């Protein structure tokens, strides 16, 4: 088993865009945001997904998760039913010094927010920071998508 | 467009069982029972279904509905996440004088309840009542599955 270590940062400029090797629009909403049974609808580029998650177990490490690919048209119709607070963003992927960054540029009520995530092998693994990487926000719950959904960035 | 007219009745004996041409166990639960976005999980015999419905429109005649067949194992796993009040019943189909009755025999907290539904072409279409057909309960909200889920029959 591999434990994923992810660190999350704010991004201070859009200079990363010219280095991106992938770019996909993501829209997501929740049919249920109750933590014991979340039901998430997502479009990612021209694909659609329905994801159902249960509560975390006591240690917080595992959580039942079921995902089904659906058509983008189905996902778009289901997004119309979702709770208020749909997330709309573009995800860029950028490779810097051998590491892939996933960078989310938010729109709508979260406009102005740009976040990057990098996956590392350990909490202490060193990596060279690109010039556009800003303050670290790893573990800060305000930057979770589920929090942004109810408390959009423009109201902070 | 065809408008379905369904009439619902209590059933007073199990005599219909010997005439049944189909018999399927149904278990169903809700990941969301909010009327604007219900998410229902169902196993029916050896098949599984996930059904998402939106709010009714103003006239009450139409409602967005999306259904996906999933494996029975997936459905059983998702049933474990559902809100309290899973419905467990056997659905029998019986043909009487050219009409098909769907008859639900409930178990668990709704034990003792047996209901039959018949689909007709108009509200006034005549049909011959079999001996086991009891009181009509068409339109009585207490007999909706969603109501039974929260207010099981044994507590009435």
PDB file of C-alpha atoms in Angstrom:
ATOM      1  CA  UNK A   1       0.000   0.000   0.000  1.00  0.00           C
ATOM      2  CA  UNK A   2       1.219   3.471  -0.816  1.00  0.00           C
ATOM      3  CA  UNK A   3       0.255   6.458   1.229  1.00  0.00           C
ATOM      4  CA  UNK A   4      -0.180   9.560  -0.861  1.00  0.00           C
ATOM      5  CA  UNK A   5       1.395  12.717   0.444  1.00  0.00           C
ATOM      6  CA  UNK A   6      -0.064  15.800  -1.174  1.00  0.00           C
ATOM      7  CA  UNK A   7       0.968  19.364  -0.515  1.00  0.00           C
ATOM      8  CA  UNK A   8      -1.203  22.245  -1.569  1.00  0.00           C
ATOM      9  CA  UNK A   9      -0.150  25.826  -2.401  1.00  0.00           C
ATOM     10  CA  UNK A  10      -1.657  29.068  -3.560  1.00  0.00           C
ATOM     11  CA  UNK A  11      -0.462  30.210  -6.984  1.00  0.00           C
ATOM     12  CA  UNK A  12       0.637  33.811  -7.463  1.00  0.00           C
ATOM     13  CA  UNK A  13       0.643  34.216 -11.250  1.00  0.00           C
ATOM     14  CA  UNK A  14      -0.652  32.580 -14.394  1.00  0.00           C
ATOM     15  CA  UNK A  15       2.873  32.057 -15.767  1.00  0.00           C
ATOM     16  CA  UNK A  16       2.425  28.263 -15.371  1.00  0.00           C
ATOM     17  CA  UNK A  17      -0.097  28.209 -18.225  1.00  0.00           C
ATOM     18  CA  UNK A  18       2.490  28.270 -20.991  1.00  0.00           C
ATOM     19  CA  UNK A  19       4.103  25.132 -19.505  1.00  0.00           C
ATOM     20  CA  UNK A  20       0.850  23.149 -19.131  1.00  0.00           C
ATOM     21  CA  UNK A  21       0.627  19.804 -20.979  1.00  0.00           C
ATOM     22  CA  UNK A  22      -3.050  19.261 -20.113  1.00  0.00           C
ATOM     23  CA  UNK A  23      -6.039  21.519 -19.514  1.00  0.00           C
ATOM     24  CA  UNK A  24      -9.562  20.342 -18.581  1.00  0.00           C
ATOM     25  CA  UNK A  25     -12.662  22.205 -17.462  1.00  0.00           C
ATOM     26  CA  UNK A  26     -14.206  20.691 -14.329  1.00  0.00           C
ATOM     27  CA  UNK A  27     -17.687  21.440 -13.001  1.00  0.00           C
ATOM     28  CA  UNK A  28     -18.900  19.660  -9.909  1.00  0.00           C
ATOM     29  CA  UNK A  29     -21.833  19.757  -7.561  1.00  0.00           C
ATOM     30  CA  UNK A  30     -23.380  17.706  -4.786  1.00  0.00           C
ATOM     31  CA  UNK A  31     -26.730  15.886  -4.752  1.00  0.00           C
ATOM     32  CA  UNK A  32     -25.943  15.113  -1.112  1.00  0.00           C
ATOM     33  CA  UNK A  33     -23.210  16.794   0.915  1.00  0.00           C
ATOM     34  CA  UNK A  34     -23.987  14.858   4.109  1.00  0.00           C
ATOM     35  CA  UNK A  35     -20.563  13.403   5.092  1.00  0.00           C
ATOM     36  CA  UNK A  36     -22.059   9.913   5.725  1.00  0.00           C
ATOM     37  CA  UNK A  37     -23.285   9.727   2.112  1.00  0.00           C
ATOM     38  CA  UNK A  38     -21.951  12.349  -0.281  1.00  0.00           C
ATOM     39  CA  UNK A  39     -23.134  12.121  -3.892  1.00  0.00           C
ATOM     40  CA  UNK A  40     -20.960  14.189  -6.266  1.00  0.00           C
ATOM     41  CA  UNK A  41     -21.631  14.936  -9.938  1.00  0.00           C
ATOM     42  CA  UNK A  42     -18.679  16.046 -12.068  1.00  0.00           C
ATOM     43  CA  UNK A  43     -17.967  16.910 -15.667  1.00  0.00           C
ATOM     44  CA  UNK A  44     -14.280  16.798 -16.618  1.00  0.00           C
ATOM     45  CA  UNK A  45     -13.651  17.867 -20.199  1.00  0.00           C
ATOM     46  CA  UNK A  46     -15.971  15.726 -22.312  1.00  0.00           C
ATOM     47  CA  UNK A  47     -16.530  13.057 -19.641  1.00  0.00           C
ATOM     48  CA  UNK A  48     -18.988  12.746 -16.761  1.00  0.00           C
ATOM     49  CA  UNK A  49     -18.704  11.052 -13.367  1.00  0.00           C
ATOM     50  CA  UNK A  50     -20.960  10.207 -10.450  1.00  0.00           C
ATOM     51  CA  UNK A  51     -19.103   9.574  -7.191  1.00  0.00           C
ATOM     52  CA  UNK A  52     -20.605   8.323  -3.929  1.00  0.00           C
ATOM     53  CA  UNK A  53     -18.592   8.335  -0.714  1.00  0.00           C
ATOM     54  CA  UNK A  54     -19.419   7.070   2.761  1.00  0.00           C
ATOM     55  CA  UNK A  55     -18.159   8.335   6.105  1.00  0.00           C
ATOM     56  CA  UNK A  56     -14.462   8.080   6.929  1.00  0.00           C
ATOM     57  CA  UNK A  57     -13.565   5.274   9.299  1.00  0.00           C
ATOM     58  CA  UNK A  58     -12.269   6.111  12.793  1.00  0.00           C
ATOM     59  CA  UNK A  59      -8.644   6.509  11.736  1.00  0.00           C
ATOM     60  CA  UNK A  60      -9.706   8.790   8.872  1.00  0.00           C
ATOM     61  CA  UNK A  61      -7.568   6.841   6.419  1.00  0.00           C
ATOM     62  CA  UNK A  62     -10.231   4.908   4.531  1.00  0.00           C
ATOM     63  CA  UNK A  63     -13.634   5.824   3.161  1.00  0.00           C
ATOM     64  CA  UNK A  64     -16.017   3.812   0.988  1.00  0.00           C
ATOM     65  CA  UNK A  65     -15.924   5.267  -2.523  1.00  0.00           C
ATOM     66  CA  UNK A  66     -17.858   4.261  -5.621  1.00  0.00           C
ATOM     67  CA  UNK A  67     -17.438   6.024  -8.958  1.00  0.00           C
ATOM     68  CA  UNK A  68     -19.256   5.482 -12.240  1.00  0.00           C
ATOM     69  CA  UNK A  69     -18.509   7.147 -15.550  1.00  0.00           C
ATOM     70  CA  UNK A  70     -21.626   8.614 -17.143  1.00  0.00           C
ATOM     71  CA  UNK A  71     -22.047  10.714 -20.278  1.00  0.00           C
ATOM     72  CA  UNK A  72     -21.255  14.412 -20.056  1.00  0.00           C
ATOM     73  CA  UNK A  73     -24.888  15.149 -21.044  1.00  0.00           C
ATOM     74  CA  UNK A  74     -26.153  13.048 -18.136  1.00  0.00           C
ATOM     75  CA  UNK A  75     -23.750  14.807 -15.776  1.00  0.00           C
ATOM     76  CA  UNK A  76     -24.831  18.241 -17.034  1.00  0.00           C
ATOM     77  CA  UNK A  77     -28.488  17.367 -16.426  1.00  0.00           C
ATOM     78  CA  UNK A  78     -27.692  16.082 -12.937  1.00  0.00           C
ATOM     79  CA  UNK A  79     -25.653  19.233 -12.138  1.00  0.00           C
ATOM     80  CA  UNK A  80     -28.877  21.222 -12.578  1.00  0.00           C
ATOM     81  CA  UNK A  81     -30.386  19.323  -9.628  1.00  0.00           C
ATOM     82  CA  UNK A  82     -27.404  19.818  -7.315  1.00  0.00           C
ATOM     83  CA  UNK A  83     -27.310  21.863  -4.122  1.00  0.00           C
ATOM     84  CA  UNK A  84     -26.310  25.509  -4.471  1.00  0.00           C
ATOM     85  CA  UNK A  85     -22.565  26.107  -4.793  1.00  0.00           C
ATOM     86  CA  UNK A  86     -21.435  24.294  -7.924  1.00  0.00           C
ATOM     87  CA  UNK A  87     -17.647  24.450  -8.334  1.00  0.00           C
ATOM     88  CA  UNK A  88     -16.379  25.543 -11.755  1.00  0.00           C
ATOM     89  CA  UNK A  89     -12.660  25.436 -12.503  1.00  0.00           C
ATOM     90  CA  UNK A  90     -10.032  24.573 -15.078  1.00  0.00           C
ATOM     91  CA  UNK A  91      -7.427  22.018 -14.089  1.00  0.00           C
ATOM     92  CA  UNK A  92      -4.006  22.455 -15.681  1.00  0.00           C
ATOM     93  CA  UNK A  93      -1.232  19.898 -15.400  1.00  0.00           C
ATOM     94  CA  UNK A  94       2.324  21.200 -15.438  1.00  0.00           C
ATOM     95  CA  UNK A  95       5.575  19.262 -15.098  1.00  0.00           C
ATOM     96  CA  UNK A  96       8.367  21.071 -13.253  1.00  0.00           C
ATOM     97  CA  UNK A  97      11.707  19.376 -12.441  1.00  0.00           C
ATOM     98  CA  UNK A  98      10.125  15.921 -12.766  1.00  0.00           C
ATOM     99  CA  UNK A  99       7.098  16.688 -10.576  1.00  0.00           C
ATOM    100  CA  UNK A 100       3.536  17.045 -11.914  1.00  0.00           C
ATOM    101  CA  UNK A 101       1.508  19.911 -10.444  1.00  0.00           C
ATOM    102  CA  UNK A 102      -2.301  19.903 -10.711  1.00  0.00           C
ATOM    103  CA  UNK A 103      -3.341  23.534 -10.802  1.00  0.00           C
ATOM    104  CA  UNK A 104      -6.979  24.580 -10.390  1.00  0.00           C
ATOM    105  CA  UNK A 105      -8.078  28.003 -11.656  1.00  0.00           C
ATOM    106  CA  UNK A 106     -11.515  28.750 -10.192  1.00  0.00           C
ATOM    107  CA  UNK A 107     -14.385  30.670 -11.792  1.00  0.00           C
ATOM    108  CA  UNK A 108     -17.728  31.999 -10.644  1.00  0.00           C
ATOM    109  CA  UNK A 109     -17.974  32.683  -6.928  1.00  0.00           C
ATOM    110  CA  UNK A 110     -14.440  31.384  -6.390  1.00  0.00           C
ATOM    111  CA  UNK A 111     -12.892  33.612  -9.053  1.00  0.00           C
ATOM    112  CA  UNK A 112      -9.421  34.807  -8.078  1.00  0.00           C
ATOM    113  CA  UNK A 113      -8.448  31.562  -6.396  1.00  0.00           C
ATOM    114  CA  UNK A 114      -5.687  29.458  -7.988  1.00  0.00           C
ATOM    115  CA  UNK A 115      -4.341  26.409  -6.163  1.00  0.00           C
ATOM    116  CA  UNK A 116      -1.620  23.880  -6.990  1.00  0.00           C
ATOM    117  CA  UNK A 117      -1.210  20.360  -5.637  1.00  0.00           C
ATOM    118  CA  UNK A 118       1.932  18.284  -5.831  1.00  0.00           C
ATOM    119  CA  UNK A 119       2.197  14.626  -4.910  1.00  0.00           C
ATOM    120  CA  UNK A 120       5.311  13.588  -3.006  1.00  0.00           C
ATOM    121  CA  UNK A 121       6.721  10.317  -1.689  1.00  0.00           C
ATOM    122  CA  UNK A 122       7.202  11.593   1.852  1.00  0.00           C
ATOM    123  CA  UNK A 123       6.353  14.640   3.907  1.00  0.00           C
ATOM    124  CA  UNK A 124       9.962  15.724   3.845  1.00  0.00           C
ATOM    125  CA  UNK A 125      10.840  15.066   0.195  1.00  0.00           C
ATOM    126  CA  UNK A 126      12.577  18.125  -1.214  1.00  0.00           C
ATOM    127  CA  UNK A 127      11.405  19.766  -4.439  1.00  0.00           C
ATOM    128  CA  UNK A 128      12.379  22.905  -6.279  1.00  0.00           C
ATOM    129  CA  UNK A 129       9.651  25.546  -6.165  1.00  0.00           C
ATOM    130  CA  UNK A 130       8.682  27.227  -9.411  1.00  0.00           C
ATOM    131  CA  UNK A 131       8.457  31.047  -9.348  1.00  0.00           C
ATOM    132  CA  UNK A 132       4.634  31.064  -9.429  1.00  0.00           C
ATOM    133  CA  UNK A 133       4.240  28.900  -6.302  1.00  0.00           C
ATOM    134  CA  UNK A 134       2.990  30.898  -3.298  1.00  0.00           C
ATOM    135  CA  UNK A 135       1.985  30.241   0.296  1.00  0.00           C
ATOM    136  CA  UNK A 136       1.449  26.624   1.407  1.00  0.00           C
ATOM    137  CA  UNK A 137      -2.142  25.821   2.490  1.00  0.00           C
ATOM    138  CA  UNK A 138      -1.862  22.036   3.009  1.00  0.00           C
ATOM    139  CA  UNK A 139      -4.483  20.862   5.522  1.00  0.00           C
ATOM    140  CA  UNK A 140      -6.262  24.235   5.663  1.00  0.00           C
ATOM    141  CA  UNK A 141      -9.933  23.193   5.481  1.00  0.00           C
ATOM    142  CA  UNK A 142     -10.974  26.523   3.919  1.00  0.00           C
ATOM    143  CA  UNK A 143      -9.343  25.360   0.704  1.00  0.00           C
ATOM    144  CA  UNK A 144     -11.292  22.080   0.478  1.00  0.00           C
ATOM    145  CA  UNK A 145     -13.705  22.049  -2.485  1.00  0.00           C
ATOM    146  CA  UNK A 146     -16.567  21.072  -0.160  1.00  0.00           C
ATOM    147  CA  UNK A 147     -15.870  24.177   1.971  1.00  0.00           C
ATOM    148  CA  UNK A 148     -15.566  26.452  -1.075  1.00  0.00           C
ATOM    149  CA  UNK A 149     -18.910  25.117  -2.258  1.00  0.00           C
ATOM    150  CA  UNK A 150     -20.712  26.618   0.766  1.00  0.00           C
ATOM    151  CA  UNK A 151     -18.284  29.482   1.478  1.00  0.00           C
ATOM    152  CA  UNK A 152     -17.119  30.811  -1.862  1.00  0.00           C
ATOM    153  CA  UNK A 153     -13.814  32.679  -2.048  1.00  0.00           C
ATOM    154  CA  UNK A 154     -15.290  36.040  -3.138  1.00  0.00           C
ATOM    155  CA  UNK A 155     -17.044  36.300   0.262  1.00  0.00           C
ATOM    156  CA  UNK A 156     -13.878  35.679   2.331  1.00  0.00           C
TER     157      UNK A 156
ATOM    158  CA  UNK B   1     -47.843  11.296 -24.683  1.00  0.00           C
ATOM    159  CA  UNK B   2     -49.698   8.860 -22.492  1.00  0.00           C
ATOM    160  CA  UNK B   3     -50.724   9.749 -18.983  1.00  0.00           C
ATOM    161  CA  UNK B   4     -50.541   6.817 -16.629  1.00  0.00           C
ATOM    162  CA  UNK B   5     -53.495   6.291 -14.337  1.00  0.00           C
ATOM    163  CA  UNK B   6     -52.635   4.060 -11.419  1.00  0.00           C
ATOM    164  CA  UNK B   7     -54.984   2.938  -8.689  1.00  0.00           C
ATOM    165  CA  UNK B   8     -53.693   1.474  -5.453  1.00  0.00           C
ATOM    166  CA  UNK B   9     -55.453  -0.942  -3.104  1.00  0.00           C
ATOM    167  CA  UNK B  10     -54.787  -2.822   0.099  1.00  0.00           C
ATOM    168  CA  UNK B  11     -54.761  -6.597  -0.291  1.00  0.00           C
ATOM    169  CA  UNK B  12     -56.718  -8.730   2.177  1.00  0.00           C
ATOM    170  CA  UNK B  13     -55.300 -12.213   1.613  1.00  0.00           C
ATOM    171  CA  UNK B  14     -52.338 -13.976   0.063  1.00  0.00           C
ATOM    172  CA  UNK B  15     -54.577 -15.950  -2.337  1.00  0.00           C
ATOM    173  CA  UNK B  16     -53.080 -13.975  -5.264  1.00  0.00           C
ATOM    174  CA  UNK B  17     -49.746 -15.774  -4.844  1.00  0.00           C
ATOM    175  CA  UNK B  18     -50.829 -18.947  -6.650  1.00  0.00           C
ATOM    176  CA  UNK B  19     -51.758 -16.843  -9.707  1.00  0.00           C
ATOM    177  CA  UNK B  20     -48.475 -14.847  -9.828  1.00  0.00           C
ATOM    178  CA  UNK B  21     -46.408 -15.079 -13.017  1.00  0.00           C
ATOM    179  CA  UNK B  22     -43.466 -13.128 -11.598  1.00  0.00           C
ATOM    180  CA  UNK B  23     -41.929 -12.678  -8.144  1.00  0.00           C
ATOM    181  CA  UNK B  24     -38.942 -10.446  -7.321  1.00  0.00           C
ATOM    182  CA  UNK B  25     -37.394  -9.341  -4.035  1.00  0.00           C
ATOM    183  CA  UNK B  26     -36.890  -5.560  -3.887  1.00  0.00           C
ATOM    184  CA  UNK B  27     -34.734  -3.698  -1.357  1.00  0.00           C
ATOM    185  CA  UNK B  28     -34.453   0.037  -1.628  1.00  0.00           C
ATOM    186  CA  UNK B  29     -33.015   2.923   0.314  1.00  0.00           C
ATOM    187  CA  UNK B  30     -32.257   6.616  -0.118  1.00  0.00           C
ATOM    188  CA  UNK B  31     -28.878   8.361  -0.216  1.00  0.00           C
ATOM    189  CA  UNK B  32     -30.881  11.591  -0.375  1.00  0.00           C
ATOM    190  CA  UNK B  33     -34.600  11.849   0.370  1.00  0.00           C
ATOM    191  CA  UNK B  34     -34.745  15.626  -0.210  1.00  0.00           C
ATOM    192  CA  UNK B  35     -37.630  15.997  -2.744  1.00  0.00           C
ATOM    193  CA  UNK B  36     -35.559  18.366  -4.963  1.00  0.00           C
ATOM    194  CA  UNK B  37     -32.910  15.678  -5.439  1.00  0.00           C
ATOM    195  CA  UNK B  38     -33.780  12.157  -4.308  1.00  0.00           C
ATOM    196  CA  UNK B  39     -31.139   9.492  -4.848  1.00  0.00           C
ATOM    197  CA  UNK B  40     -32.582   5.965  -4.577  1.00  0.00           C
ATOM    198  CA  UNK B  41     -30.645   2.681  -4.511  1.00  0.00           C
ATOM    199  CA  UNK B  42     -32.572  -0.481  -5.354  1.00  0.00           C
ATOM    200  CA  UNK B  43     -31.907  -4.177  -5.757  1.00  0.00           C
ATOM    201  CA  UNK B  44     -34.587  -6.037  -7.717  1.00  0.00           C
ATOM    202  CA  UNK B  45     -33.945  -9.767  -7.943  1.00  0.00           C
ATOM    203  CA  UNK B  46     -30.376 -10.101  -9.229  1.00  0.00           C
ATOM    204  CA  UNK B  47     -30.196  -6.568 -10.672  1.00  0.00           C
ATOM    205  CA  UNK B  48     -29.263  -3.198  -9.172  1.00  0.00           C
ATOM    206  CA  UNK B  49     -30.423   0.330  -9.961  1.00  0.00           C
ATOM    207  CA  UNK B  50     -29.521   3.874  -9.011  1.00  0.00           C
ATOM    208  CA  UNK B  51     -32.316   6.386  -9.608  1.00  0.00           C
ATOM    209  CA  UNK B  52     -32.085  10.153  -9.258  1.00  0.00           C
ATOM    210  CA  UNK B  53     -35.199  12.327  -9.362  1.00  0.00           C
ATOM    211  CA  UNK B  54     -35.655  16.092  -9.308  1.00  0.00           C
ATOM    212  CA  UNK B  55     -38.553  18.112  -7.935  1.00  0.00           C
ATOM    213  CA  UNK B  56     -41.967  17.790  -9.568  1.00  0.00           C
ATOM    214  CA  UNK B  57     -42.908  20.672 -11.838  1.00  0.00           C
ATOM    215  CA  UNK B  58     -45.765  22.963 -10.823  1.00  0.00           C
ATOM    216  CA  UNK B  59     -48.492  20.780 -12.320  1.00  0.00           C
ATOM    217  CA  UNK B  60     -47.057  17.730 -10.553  1.00  0.00           C
ATOM    218  CA  UNK B  61     -47.189  15.722 -13.785  1.00  0.00           C
ATOM    219  CA  UNK B  62     -43.531  15.648 -14.740  1.00  0.00           C
ATOM    220  CA  UNK B  63     -40.330  15.136 -12.805  1.00  0.00           C
ATOM    221  CA  UNK B  64     -36.748  14.778 -14.012  1.00  0.00           C
ATOM    222  CA  UNK B  65     -35.737  11.148 -13.631  1.00  0.00           C
ATOM    223  CA  UNK B  66     -32.435   9.439 -14.372  1.00  0.00           C
ATOM    224  CA  UNK B  67     -31.870   5.733 -13.837  1.00  0.00           C
ATOM    225  CA  UNK B  68     -28.726   3.628 -14.280  1.00  0.00           C
ATOM    226  CA  UNK B  69     -28.430  -0.108 -13.951  1.00  0.00           C
ATOM    227  CA  UNK B  70     -25.567  -1.130 -11.675  1.00  0.00           C
ATOM    228  CA  UNK B  71     -24.511  -4.562 -10.404  1.00  0.00           C
ATOM    229  CA  UNK B  72     -26.438  -6.043  -7.510  1.00  0.00           C
ATOM    230  CA  UNK B  73     -23.173  -6.082  -5.498  1.00  0.00           C
ATOM    231  CA  UNK B  74     -22.694  -2.347  -6.080  1.00  0.00           C
ATOM    232  CA  UNK B  75     -26.301  -1.719  -5.058  1.00  0.00           C
ATOM    233  CA  UNK B  76     -25.911  -3.826  -1.892  1.00  0.00           C
ATOM    234  CA  UNK B  77     -22.800  -1.848  -0.912  1.00  0.00           C
ATOM    235  CA  UNK B  78     -24.575   1.454  -1.556  1.00  0.00           C
ATOM    236  CA  UNK B  79     -27.626   0.302   0.460  1.00  0.00           C
ATOM    237  CA  UNK B  80     -25.319   0.119   3.508  1.00  0.00           C
ATOM    238  CA  UNK B  81     -24.730   3.887   3.214  1.00  0.00           C
ATOM    239  CA  UNK B  82     -28.417   4.796   2.888  1.00  0.00           C
ATOM    240  CA  UNK B  83     -30.508   6.731   5.371  1.00  0.00           C
ATOM    241  CA  UNK B  84     -32.358   4.693   8.014  1.00  0.00           C
ATOM    242  CA  UNK B  85     -35.588   3.049   6.794  1.00  0.00           C
ATOM    243  CA  UNK B  86     -34.640   0.710   3.973  1.00  0.00           C
ATOM    244  CA  UNK B  87     -37.736  -0.800   2.320  1.00  0.00           C
ATOM    245  CA  UNK B  88     -37.733  -4.579   1.869  1.00  0.00           C
ATOM    246  CA  UNK B  89     -40.537  -6.233  -0.085  1.00  0.00           C
ATOM    247  CA  UNK B  90     -41.415  -8.898  -2.644  1.00  0.00           C
ATOM    248  CA  UNK B  91     -43.183  -7.724  -5.784  1.00  0.00           C
ATOM    249  CA  UNK B  92     -45.556 -10.232  -7.356  1.00  0.00           C
ATOM    250  CA  UNK B  93     -47.160  -9.738 -10.767  1.00  0.00           C
ATOM    251  CA  UNK B  94     -50.592 -11.244 -11.301  1.00  0.00           C
ATOM    252  CA  UNK B  95     -52.819 -11.057 -14.368  1.00  0.00           C
ATOM    253  CA  UNK B  96     -56.560 -10.899 -13.668  1.00  0.00           C
ATOM    254  CA  UNK B  97     -59.129 -10.436 -16.450  1.00  0.00           C
ATOM    255  CA  UNK B  98     -56.507  -8.933 -18.765  1.00  0.00           C
ATOM    256  CA  UNK B  99     -55.087  -6.486 -16.186  1.00  0.00           C
ATOM    257  CA  UNK B 100     -51.658  -6.836 -14.558  1.00  0.00           C
ATOM    258  CA  UNK B 101     -51.514  -6.116 -10.836  1.00  0.00           C
ATOM    259  CA  UNK B 102     -48.207  -5.321  -9.152  1.00  0.00           C
ATOM    260  CA  UNK B 103     -48.502  -6.547  -5.580  1.00  0.00           C
ATOM    261  CA  UNK B 104     -45.939  -5.608  -2.921  1.00  0.00           C
ATOM    262  CA  UNK B 105     -45.646  -7.762   0.214  1.00  0.00           C
ATOM    263  CA  UNK B 106     -43.590  -5.821   2.760  1.00  0.00           C
ATOM    264  CA  UNK B 107     -41.142  -7.164   5.335  1.00  0.00           C
ATOM    265  CA  UNK B 108     -39.213  -5.750   8.283  1.00  0.00           C
ATOM    266  CA  UNK B 109     -40.789  -2.698   9.861  1.00  0.00           C
ATOM    267  CA  UNK B 110     -43.577  -2.693   7.260  1.00  0.00           C
ATOM    268  CA  UNK B 111     -44.527  -6.346   7.846  1.00  0.00           C
ATOM    269  CA  UNK B 112     -48.272  -6.912   7.504  1.00  0.00           C
ATOM    270  CA  UNK B 113     -48.709  -4.441   4.668  1.00  0.00           C
ATOM    271  CA  UNK B 114     -49.674  -5.769   1.236  1.00  0.00           C
ATOM    272  CA  UNK B 115     -50.557  -3.321  -1.564  1.00  0.00           C
ATOM    273  CA  UNK B 116     -51.657  -3.810  -5.164  1.00  0.00           C
ATOM    274  CA  UNK B 117     -51.365  -1.354  -8.052  1.00  0.00           C
ATOM    275  CA  UNK B 118     -53.237  -1.556 -11.311  1.00  0.00           C
ATOM    276  CA  UNK B 119     -52.578   0.622 -14.353  1.00  0.00           C
ATOM    277  CA  UNK B 120     -55.661   1.842 -16.223  1.00  0.00           C
ATOM    278  CA  UNK B 121     -56.261   3.907 -19.356  1.00  0.00           C
ATOM    279  CA  UNK B 122     -58.571   6.398 -17.650  1.00  0.00           C
ATOM    280  CA  UNK B 123     -59.730   7.263 -14.160  1.00  0.00           C
ATOM    281  CA  UNK B 124     -63.136   5.774 -14.897  1.00  0.00           C
ATOM    282  CA  UNK B 125     -62.139   2.583 -16.732  1.00  0.00           C
ATOM    283  CA  UNK B 126     -64.088  -0.344 -15.258  1.00  0.00           C
ATOM    284  CA  UNK B 127     -62.310  -3.494 -14.087  1.00  0.00           C
ATOM    285  CA  UNK B 128     -63.448  -6.623 -12.290  1.00  0.00           C
ATOM    286  CA  UNK B 129     -62.100  -6.810  -8.727  1.00  0.00           C
ATOM    287  CA  UNK B 130     -60.488 -10.043  -7.631  1.00  0.00           C
ATOM    288  CA  UNK B 131     -61.616 -11.420  -4.251  1.00  0.00           C
ATOM    289  CA  UNK B 132     -58.359 -10.467  -2.480  1.00  0.00           C
ATOM    290  CA  UNK B 133     -58.586  -6.775  -3.407  1.00  0.00           C
ATOM    291  CA  UNK B 134     -59.466  -4.577  -0.409  1.00  0.00           C
ATOM    292  CA  UNK B 135     -59.863  -0.888   0.345  1.00  0.00           C
ATOM    293  CA  UNK B 136     -58.668   1.652  -2.234  1.00  0.00           C
ATOM    294  CA  UNK B 137     -55.798   3.903  -1.013  1.00  0.00           C
ATOM    295  CA  UNK B 138     -54.980   5.771  -4.255  1.00  0.00           C
ATOM    296  CA  UNK B 139     -53.422   9.159  -3.448  1.00  0.00           C
ATOM    297  CA  UNK B 140     -53.101   8.433   0.286  1.00  0.00           C
ATOM    298  CA  UNK B 141     -49.584   9.678   1.028  1.00  0.00           C
ATOM    299  CA  UNK B 142     -49.167   7.289   3.985  1.00  0.00           C
ATOM    300  CA  UNK B 143     -48.840   4.478   1.474  1.00  0.00           C
ATOM    301  CA  UNK B 144     -45.985   6.087  -0.502  1.00  0.00           C
ATOM    302  CA  UNK B 145     -42.718   4.173  -0.133  1.00  0.00           C
ATOM    303  CA  UNK B 146     -40.947   7.383   0.887  1.00  0.00           C
ATOM    304  CA  UNK B 147     -43.459   7.862   3.749  1.00  0.00           C
ATOM    305  CA  UNK B 148     -43.198   4.199   4.840  1.00  0.00           C
ATOM    306  CA  UNK B 149     -39.426   4.621   4.925  1.00  0.00           C
ATOM    307  CA  UNK B 150     -39.663   7.190   7.744  1.00  0.00           C
ATOM    308  CA  UNK B 151     -42.971   6.020   9.276  1.00  0.00           C
ATOM    309  CA  UNK B 152     -43.004   2.234   9.095  1.00  0.00           C
ATOM    310  CA  UNK B 153     -46.348   0.411   9.138  1.00  0.00           C
ATOM    311  CA  UNK B 154     -45.749  -1.456  12.437  1.00  0.00           C
ATOM    312  CA  UNK B 155     -45.764   1.924  14.273  1.00  0.00           C
ATOM    313  CA  UNK B 156     -49.104   3.090  12.786  1.00  0.00           C
TER     314      UNK B 156
END
